[in-house]
């Protein structure tokens, strides 16, 4: 499950962690965009519930310096030994440049270099090295993460997916259908078996298909006009389906752009229906190669705590 749950105060997220563990969830995964940061909600969960695995999906590789990122990750790994997974990724132009005033340049190389640096730092090495995209001089972690956390890479297209399988412990994927997993999973595994594939899956458990599709269209128009996601879906073969939406958005017609998203695209990318139907749709991702499905609940008007429990694995 993605945490923190929306509309639940951070002061109550410890109770959420205990309730989710009791309902049968195995993992809590955070995100980092415009809400909570990706580490603090997991620290709350680590202190509240000792059984859950915890992961970031993702910590951007540009917005923290390499040493700061290593320190944050090692601190959480030491707080929850053996239960923390560090997911990193390039994030997007909007978050990196628009919000954080960093240059979004050479995202593949930056992500690869951060993974290589983290491996050395978590091993306790003194890092004094010029990587392709940054330099680190005379750094050694002062906190030991034992065991060192696995490192996963958020990946969309083939280059980053292959690097996730080659340099990291697996990949984090999102904004794709279950059928799309069959395209991306073999690329991750090309360097060898045993890699984890984490998928964040958007879920709106409601029997009101019209309401779900209306919310889904708005969300798709917002996200899939971000350049990295637009190129991802062109690569996946949705150019014909999404070209009208992209054209209208570029012309400034935001409402018309959302309306131009076809129903079948919404149905592929956002799970909806009664909770039991959503559970069946999640299993389709697993059948295609996802090892860790992570639900992200879209608002339905109901208490998200109750919704999360209703979606719990059987």
mmCIF file of C-alpha atoms in Angstrom:
data_model
loop_
_atom_site.group_PDB
_atom_site.id
_atom_site.type_symbol
_atom_site.label_atom_id
_atom_site.label_comp_id
_atom_site.label_asym_id
_atom_site.label_seq_id
_atom_site.Cartn_x
_atom_site.Cartn_y
_atom_site.Cartn_z
ATOM 1 C CA UNK A 1 0.000 0.000 0.000
ATOM 2 C CA UNK A 2 1.108 3.546 -0.728
ATOM 3 C CA UNK A 3 1.498 5.726 2.358
ATOM 4 C CA UNK A 4 0.675 8.104 3.824
ATOM 5 C CA UNK A 5 -2.990 7.527 3.105
ATOM 6 C CA UNK A 6 -4.542 10.723 1.795
ATOM 7 C CA UNK A 7 -6.753 12.726 4.148
ATOM 8 C CA UNK A 8 -5.451 10.866 7.202
ATOM 9 C CA UNK A 9 -3.333 13.084 9.496
ATOM 10 C CA UNK A 10 0.330 12.162 9.743
ATOM 11 C CA UNK A 11 -0.168 11.822 13.487
ATOM 12 C CA UNK A 12 -2.468 8.849 12.781
ATOM 13 C CA UNK A 13 -0.304 7.094 10.202
ATOM 14 C CA UNK A 14 1.224 4.832 12.851
ATOM 15 C CA UNK A 15 -2.247 3.467 13.546
ATOM 16 C CA UNK A 16 -2.701 3.062 9.791
ATOM 17 C CA UNK A 17 0.476 0.956 9.593
ATOM 18 C CA UNK A 18 -0.750 -1.358 12.338
ATOM 19 C CA UNK A 19 -4.186 -1.682 10.735
ATOM 20 C CA UNK A 20 -2.734 -2.462 7.312
ATOM 21 C CA UNK A 21 -0.439 -5.125 8.750
ATOM 22 C CA UNK A 22 -3.398 -6.640 10.564
ATOM 23 C CA UNK A 23 -5.388 -6.670 7.328
ATOM 24 C CA UNK A 24 -2.699 -8.682 5.547
ATOM 25 C CA UNK A 25 -0.526 -6.116 3.775
ATOM 26 C CA UNK A 26 3.177 -6.959 3.657
ATOM 27 C CA UNK A 27 4.689 -3.682 2.408
ATOM 28 C CA UNK A 28 4.270 0.077 2.712
ATOM 29 C CA UNK A 29 5.753 2.242 -0.039
ATOM 30 C CA UNK A 30 6.019 6.015 0.002
ATOM 31 C CA UNK A 31 6.271 8.517 -2.819
ATOM 32 C CA UNK A 32 7.696 12.011 -3.132
ATOM 33 C CA UNK A 33 6.078 14.681 -5.269
ATOM 34 C CA UNK A 34 4.233 17.616 -3.710
ATOM 35 C CA UNK A 35 3.007 15.995 -0.488
ATOM 36 C CA UNK A 36 4.934 14.302 2.302
ATOM 37 C CA UNK A 37 8.576 13.454 1.743
ATOM 38 C CA UNK A 38 9.399 9.801 1.142
ATOM 39 C CA UNK A 39 11.309 9.012 4.346
ATOM 40 C CA UNK A 40 9.335 10.371 7.312
ATOM 41 C CA UNK A 41 6.106 8.364 6.716
ATOM 42 C CA UNK A 42 8.195 5.189 6.556
ATOM 43 C CA UNK A 43 10.008 6.125 9.767
ATOM 44 C CA UNK A 44 6.613 6.495 11.458
ATOM 45 C CA UNK A 45 5.613 3.066 10.156
ATOM 46 C CA UNK A 46 8.932 1.535 11.222
ATOM 47 C CA UNK A 47 8.383 2.721 14.775
ATOM 48 C CA UNK A 48 4.754 1.603 14.834
ATOM 49 C CA UNK A 49 4.709 -1.831 13.197
ATOM 50 C CA UNK A 50 7.704 -4.214 13.211
ATOM 51 C CA UNK A 51 6.499 -6.641 10.523
ATOM 52 C CA UNK A 52 6.090 -4.475 7.420
ATOM 53 C CA UNK A 53 8.644 -4.039 4.679
ATOM 54 C CA UNK A 54 9.165 -0.379 3.793
ATOM 55 C CA UNK A 55 10.191 1.184 0.507
ATOM 56 C CA UNK A 56 10.605 4.515 -1.235
ATOM 57 C CA UNK A 57 9.063 4.807 -4.663
ATOM 58 C CA UNK A 58 10.846 6.995 -5.220
ATOM 59 C CA UNK A 59 13.542 9.238 -3.792
ATOM 60 C CA UNK A 60 14.596 11.517 -6.685
ATOM 61 C CA UNK A 61 18.296 11.423 -7.544
ATOM 62 C CA UNK A 62 18.527 15.164 -8.241
ATOM 63 C CA UNK A 63 16.751 16.821 -5.327
ATOM 64 C CA UNK A 64 19.083 15.533 -2.605
ATOM 65 C CA UNK A 65 22.840 15.488 -2.880
ATOM 66 C CA UNK A 66 24.348 11.994 -3.100
ATOM 67 C CA UNK A 67 25.687 12.056 0.456
ATOM 68 C CA UNK A 68 22.413 13.382 1.892
ATOM 69 C CA UNK A 69 20.469 10.677 0.059
ATOM 70 C CA UNK A 70 22.806 7.990 1.389
ATOM 71 C CA UNK A 71 22.479 9.337 4.938
ATOM 72 C CA UNK A 72 18.682 9.427 4.811
ATOM 73 C CA UNK A 73 18.492 5.912 3.416
ATOM 74 C CA UNK A 74 21.043 4.456 5.811
ATOM 75 C CA UNK A 75 19.260 6.058 8.767
ATOM 76 C CA UNK A 76 15.963 4.441 7.827
ATOM 77 C CA UNK A 77 17.665 1.127 7.051
ATOM 78 C CA UNK A 78 19.228 1.174 10.529
ATOM 79 C CA UNK A 79 15.841 2.011 12.049
ATOM 80 C CA UNK A 80 14.173 -0.954 10.334
ATOM 81 C CA UNK A 81 16.999 -3.488 9.811
ATOM 82 C CA UNK A 82 16.358 -5.799 6.897
ATOM 83 C CA UNK A 83 12.985 -4.203 6.159
ATOM 84 C CA UNK A 84 13.879 -1.165 4.054
ATOM 85 C CA UNK A 85 14.225 -0.911 0.277
ATOM 86 C CA UNK A 86 15.557 2.257 -1.340
ATOM 87 C CA UNK A 87 13.881 3.090 -4.618
ATOM 88 C CA UNK A 88 15.507 5.905 -6.561
ATOM 89 C CA UNK A 89 14.748 7.503 -9.884
ATOM 90 C CA UNK A 90 15.143 10.546 -12.043
ATOM 91 C CA UNK A 91 11.656 11.916 -11.258
ATOM 92 C CA UNK A 92 10.460 14.474 -13.843
ATOM 93 C CA UNK A 93 11.281 17.844 -15.340
ATOM 94 C CA UNK A 94 8.457 19.443 -13.364
ATOM 95 C CA UNK A 95 9.680 18.271 -9.964
ATOM 96 C CA UNK A 96 13.401 18.644 -10.625
ATOM 97 C CA UNK A 97 13.492 21.896 -12.584
ATOM 98 C CA UNK A 98 10.145 23.540 -11.977
ATOM 99 C CA UNK A 99 9.958 22.962 -8.232
ATOM 100 C CA UNK A 100 13.538 22.412 -7.100
ATOM 101 C CA UNK A 101 15.561 24.609 -9.485
ATOM 102 C CA UNK A 102 17.861 21.756 -10.522
ATOM 103 C CA UNK A 103 18.918 21.023 -14.088
ATOM 104 C CA UNK A 104 17.165 17.911 -15.387
ATOM 105 C CA UNK A 105 20.032 16.710 -17.540
ATOM 106 C CA UNK A 106 21.202 13.201 -18.487
ATOM 107 C CA UNK A 107 18.698 11.397 -16.229
ATOM 108 C CA UNK A 108 19.909 7.928 -17.209
ATOM 109 C CA UNK A 109 23.518 8.731 -16.331
ATOM 110 C CA UNK A 110 22.621 10.570 -13.134
ATOM 111 C CA UNK A 111 20.519 7.656 -11.886
ATOM 112 C CA UNK A 112 23.205 5.121 -12.788
ATOM 113 C CA UNK A 113 25.879 7.182 -11.032
ATOM 114 C CA UNK A 114 23.784 7.571 -7.882
ATOM 115 C CA UNK A 115 23.217 3.792 -7.764
ATOM 116 C CA UNK A 116 26.955 3.178 -8.105
ATOM 117 C CA UNK A 117 27.717 5.731 -5.402
ATOM 118 C CA UNK A 118 25.128 4.257 -3.039
ATOM 119 C CA UNK A 119 26.584 0.770 -3.428
ATOM 120 C CA UNK A 120 29.974 2.060 -2.310
ATOM 121 C CA UNK A 121 28.555 4.193 0.502
ATOM 122 C CA UNK A 122 26.381 1.399 1.931
ATOM 123 C CA UNK A 123 29.391 -0.922 1.865
ATOM 124 C CA UNK A 124 31.198 1.467 4.220
ATOM 125 C CA UNK A 125 33.726 2.588 1.630
ATOM 126 C CA UNK A 126 35.323 6.013 1.608
ATOM 127 C CA UNK A 127 34.048 7.559 -1.598
ATOM 128 C CA UNK A 128 36.432 9.916 -3.339
ATOM 129 C CA UNK A 129 35.437 9.743 -6.965
ATOM 130 C CA UNK A 130 34.423 11.732 -10.009
ATOM 131 C CA UNK A 131 31.371 10.069 -11.507
ATOM 132 C CA UNK A 132 30.109 11.147 -14.917
ATOM 133 C CA UNK A 133 27.463 13.500 -13.506
ATOM 134 C CA UNK A 134 28.823 14.555 -10.083
ATOM 135 C CA UNK A 135 31.826 14.305 -7.785
ATOM 136 C CA UNK A 136 32.015 13.093 -4.203
ATOM 137 C CA UNK A 137 35.167 13.849 -2.259
ATOM 138 C CA UNK A 138 36.164 12.215 1.009
ATOM 139 C CA UNK A 139 32.751 10.903 2.084
ATOM 140 C CA UNK A 140 32.142 7.919 4.329
ATOM 141 C CA UNK A 141 28.808 7.082 5.929
ATOM 142 C CA UNK A 142 28.888 7.560 9.686
ATOM 143 C CA UNK A 143 25.913 5.273 10.214
ATOM 144 C CA UNK A 144 26.007 1.594 9.328
ATOM 145 C CA UNK A 145 23.054 0.000 7.614
ATOM 146 C CA UNK A 146 23.307 -3.727 8.306
ATOM 147 C CA UNK A 147 22.161 -5.225 6.079
ATOM 148 C CA UNK A 148 22.571 -2.636 3.373
ATOM 149 C CA UNK A 149 19.222 -1.861 1.769
ATOM 150 C CA UNK A 150 18.450 -3.169 -1.694
ATOM 151 C CA UNK A 151 18.425 -0.416 -4.314
ATOM 152 C CA UNK A 152 15.722 -0.335 -6.983
ATOM 153 C CA UNK A 153 15.492 2.020 -9.940
ATOM 154 C CA UNK A 154 12.317 3.655 -11.227
ATOM 155 C CA UNK A 155 12.232 2.922 -14.938
ATOM 156 C CA UNK A 156 9.999 3.575 -17.900
ATOM 157 C CA UNK A 157 11.631 2.784 -21.236
ATOM 158 C CA UNK A 158 14.192 0.215 -22.317
ATOM 159 C CA UNK A 159 17.423 1.969 -21.348
ATOM 160 C CA UNK A 160 16.474 2.617 -17.742
ATOM 161 C CA UNK A 161 14.730 -0.755 -17.427
ATOM 162 C CA UNK A 162 17.870 -2.538 -18.584
ATOM 163 C CA UNK A 163 20.010 -0.486 -16.219
ATOM 164 C CA UNK A 164 17.679 -1.336 -13.318
ATOM 165 C CA UNK A 165 18.254 -5.006 -13.990
ATOM 166 C CA UNK A 166 21.988 -4.645 -14.575
ATOM 167 C CA UNK A 167 23.102 -2.147 -11.902
ATOM 168 C CA UNK A 168 20.368 -2.348 -9.249
ATOM 169 C CA UNK A 169 18.289 -4.994 -7.506
ATOM 170 C CA UNK A 170 15.289 -4.443 -9.713
ATOM 171 C CA UNK A 171 12.868 -1.879 -11.074
ATOM 172 C CA UNK A 172 9.951 0.261 -9.966
ATOM 173 C CA UNK A 173 7.295 0.799 -12.618
ATOM 174 C CA UNK A 174 4.075 2.785 -12.739
ATOM 175 C CA UNK A 175 1.446 4.225 -15.049
ATOM 176 C CA UNK A 176 1.085 1.063 -17.081
ATOM 177 C CA UNK A 177 -1.427 -1.701 -17.598
ATOM 178 C CA UNK A 178 -1.051 -5.323 -16.631
ATOM 179 C CA UNK A 179 -0.532 -6.171 -20.299
ATOM 180 C CA UNK A 180 2.243 -3.571 -20.513
ATOM 181 C CA UNK A 181 4.183 -5.448 -17.818
ATOM 182 C CA UNK A 182 4.815 -8.179 -20.375
ATOM 183 C CA UNK A 183 6.754 -5.576 -22.394
ATOM 184 C CA UNK A 184 8.887 -4.181 -19.577
ATOM 185 C CA UNK A 185 9.583 -7.193 -17.331
ATOM 186 C CA UNK A 186 11.781 -9.126 -19.805
ATOM 187 C CA UNK A 187 14.021 -6.072 -20.200
ATOM 188 C CA UNK A 188 14.614 -5.938 -16.443
ATOM 189 C CA UNK A 189 15.418 -9.654 -16.337
ATOM 190 C CA UNK A 190 17.719 -9.614 -19.365
ATOM 191 C CA UNK A 191 20.794 -9.192 -17.122
ATOM 192 C CA UNK A 192 19.797 -12.180 -15.001
ATOM 193 C CA UNK A 193 16.938 -13.638 -12.954
ATOM 194 C CA UNK A 194 15.844 -12.763 -9.453
ATOM 195 C CA UNK A 195 15.213 -9.052 -9.886
ATOM 196 C CA UNK A 196 12.329 -7.450 -8.043
ATOM 197 C CA UNK A 197 9.709 -5.564 -10.026
ATOM 198 C CA UNK A 198 7.591 -3.189 -7.960
ATOM 199 C CA UNK A 199 4.519 -1.688 -9.637
ATOM 200 C CA UNK A 200 2.492 1.179 -8.238
ATOM 201 C CA UNK A 201 -1.083 0.499 -9.305
ATOM 202 C CA UNK A 202 -3.774 3.174 -9.216
ATOM 203 C CA UNK A 203 -7.024 1.879 -7.749
ATOM 204 C CA UNK A 204 -10.432 3.512 -7.379
ATOM 205 C CA UNK A 205 -12.710 0.914 -5.792
ATOM 206 C CA UNK A 206 -16.171 2.037 -6.800
ATOM 207 C CA UNK A 207 -18.988 0.455 -8.753
ATOM 208 C CA UNK A 208 -19.667 3.835 -10.386
ATOM 209 C CA UNK A 209 -17.712 3.360 -13.622
ATOM 210 C CA UNK A 210 -18.643 6.815 -14.921
ATOM 211 C CA UNK A 211 -17.240 8.514 -11.824
ATOM 212 C CA UNK A 212 -14.084 6.404 -11.960
ATOM 213 C CA UNK A 213 -13.531 7.166 -15.641
ATOM 214 C CA UNK A 214 -14.120 10.887 -15.135
ATOM 215 C CA UNK A 215 -11.542 11.001 -12.340
ATOM 216 C CA UNK A 216 -9.218 8.787 -14.355
ATOM 217 C CA UNK A 217 -9.365 11.032 -17.424
ATOM 218 C CA UNK A 218 -8.382 14.066 -15.382
ATOM 219 C CA UNK A 219 -5.489 12.234 -13.774
ATOM 220 C CA UNK A 220 -4.269 10.756 -17.057
ATOM 221 C CA UNK A 221 -4.360 14.150 -18.763
ATOM 222 C CA UNK A 222 -2.348 15.665 -15.924
ATOM 223 C CA UNK A 223 0.321 12.984 -15.721
ATOM 224 C CA UNK A 224 0.679 11.715 -19.261
ATOM 225 C CA UNK A 225 1.425 15.200 -20.574
ATOM 226 C CA UNK A 226 4.616 15.221 -18.497
ATOM 227 C CA UNK A 227 7.253 14.617 -21.201
ATOM 228 C CA UNK A 228 8.786 11.470 -19.677
ATOM 229 C CA UNK A 229 5.376 9.819 -19.345
ATOM 230 C CA UNK A 230 4.208 10.950 -22.771
ATOM 231 C CA UNK A 231 7.259 9.349 -24.358
ATOM 232 C CA UNK A 232 6.712 6.212 -22.271
ATOM 233 C CA UNK A 233 3.209 5.750 -23.629
ATOM 234 C CA UNK A 234 4.300 6.442 -27.175
ATOM 235 C CA UNK A 235 6.864 3.692 -26.666
ATOM 236 C CA UNK A 236 4.144 1.381 -25.314
ATOM 237 C CA UNK A 237 2.095 1.988 -28.451
ATOM 238 C CA UNK A 238 -0.618 4.397 -27.260
ATOM 239 C CA UNK A 239 0.232 7.169 -29.733
ATOM 240 C CA UNK A 240 -3.058 6.816 -31.649
ATOM 241 C CA UNK A 241 -5.126 6.584 -28.468
ATOM 242 C CA UNK A 242 -3.559 9.595 -26.766
ATOM 243 C CA UNK A 243 -2.619 11.864 -29.688
ATOM 244 C CA UNK A 244 -5.919 13.821 -29.530
ATOM 245 C CA UNK A 245 -5.436 14.415 -25.803
ATOM 246 C CA UNK A 246 -1.824 15.554 -26.288
ATOM 247 C CA UNK A 247 -2.837 17.944 -29.105
ATOM 248 C CA UNK A 248 -5.630 19.562 -27.106
ATOM 249 C CA UNK A 249 -3.427 19.900 -24.032
ATOM 250 C CA UNK A 250 -0.668 21.591 -26.055
ATOM 251 C CA UNK A 251 -3.262 24.032 -27.381
ATOM 252 C CA UNK A 252 -4.281 24.938 -23.841
ATOM 253 C CA UNK A 253 -7.624 23.122 -23.907
ATOM 254 C CA UNK A 254 -7.216 21.241 -20.653
ATOM 255 C CA UNK A 255 -10.837 20.210 -20.127
ATOM 256 C CA UNK A 256 -11.232 19.024 -23.709
ATOM 257 C CA UNK A 257 -7.928 17.167 -23.427
ATOM 258 C CA UNK A 258 -9.168 15.151 -20.466
ATOM 259 C CA UNK A 259 -12.422 14.369 -22.242
ATOM 260 C CA UNK A 260 -10.459 13.016 -25.226
ATOM 261 C CA UNK A 261 -8.937 10.140 -23.221
ATOM 262 C CA UNK A 262 -10.702 6.950 -24.389
ATOM 263 C CA UNK A 263 -12.561 4.809 -21.865
ATOM 264 C CA UNK A 264 -10.447 1.756 -22.623
ATOM 265 C CA UNK A 265 -7.248 3.646 -21.780
ATOM 266 C CA UNK A 266 -8.693 4.660 -18.417
ATOM 267 C CA UNK A 267 -9.765 1.076 -17.782
ATOM 268 C CA UNK A 268 -6.274 -0.205 -18.621
ATOM 269 C CA UNK A 269 -4.378 2.240 -16.405
ATOM 270 C CA UNK A 270 -6.696 2.751 -13.419
ATOM 271 C CA UNK A 271 -8.356 -0.194 -11.703
ATOM 272 C CA UNK A 272 -11.947 0.377 -10.707
ATOM 273 C CA UNK A 273 -14.992 -1.598 -9.690
ATOM 274 C CA UNK A 274 -15.946 -3.258 -6.393
ATOM 275 C CA UNK A 275 -13.003 -4.186 -4.148
ATOM 276 C CA UNK A 276 -13.085 -7.852 -5.114
ATOM 277 C CA UNK A 277 -12.935 -6.935 -8.805
ATOM 278 C CA UNK A 278 -9.972 -4.654 -8.145
ATOM 279 C CA UNK A 279 -8.204 -7.490 -6.319
ATOM 280 C CA UNK A 280 -8.614 -9.719 -9.375
ATOM 281 C CA UNK A 281 -7.184 -6.995 -11.610
ATOM 282 C CA UNK A 282 -4.151 -6.665 -9.322
ATOM 283 C CA UNK A 283 -3.473 -10.374 -9.759
ATOM 284 C CA UNK A 284 -3.198 -9.794 -13.516
ATOM 285 C CA UNK A 285 -0.115 -7.633 -12.853
ATOM 286 C CA UNK A 286 1.440 -10.419 -10.813
ATOM 287 C CA UNK A 287 0.725 -12.950 -13.549
ATOM 288 C CA UNK A 288 2.619 -10.759 -16.016
ATOM 289 C CA UNK A 289 5.738 -10.477 -13.831
ATOM 290 C CA UNK A 290 5.206 -7.936 -11.043
ATOM 291 C CA UNK A 291 6.672 -9.282 -7.801
ATOM 292 C CA UNK A 292 5.439 -6.483 -5.531
ATOM 293 C CA UNK A 293 2.126 -4.817 -6.456
ATOM 294 C CA UNK A 294 1.690 -1.565 -4.530
ATOM 295 C CA UNK A 295 -1.787 -0.061 -4.450
ATOM 296 C CA UNK A 296 -2.345 3.679 -4.588
ATOM 297 C CA UNK A 297 -5.915 4.560 -3.659
ATOM 298 C CA UNK A 298 -7.708 7.348 -5.517
ATOM 299 C CA UNK A 299 -10.377 9.226 -3.553
ATOM 300 C CA UNK A 300 -13.850 7.707 -3.570
ATOM 301 C CA UNK A 301 -15.431 9.800 -0.824
ATOM 302 C CA UNK A 302 -15.079 6.982 1.691
ATOM 303 C CA UNK A 303 -12.587 6.805 4.549
ATOM 304 C CA UNK A 304 -9.318 5.659 2.904
ATOM 305 C CA UNK A 305 -8.553 3.462 5.919
ATOM 306 C CA UNK A 306 -11.724 1.474 5.323
ATOM 307 C CA UNK A 307 -11.055 1.358 1.590
ATOM 308 C CA UNK A 308 -7.514 0.036 2.162
ATOM 309 C CA UNK A 309 -8.773 -2.724 4.428
ATOM 310 C CA UNK A 310 -11.469 -3.672 1.903
ATOM 311 C CA UNK A 311 -8.743 -4.011 -0.768
ATOM 312 C CA UNK A 312 -6.478 -6.127 1.425
ATOM 313 C CA UNK A 313 -5.141 -9.364 -0.041
ATOM 314 C CA UNK A 314 -7.337 -12.346 0.688
#
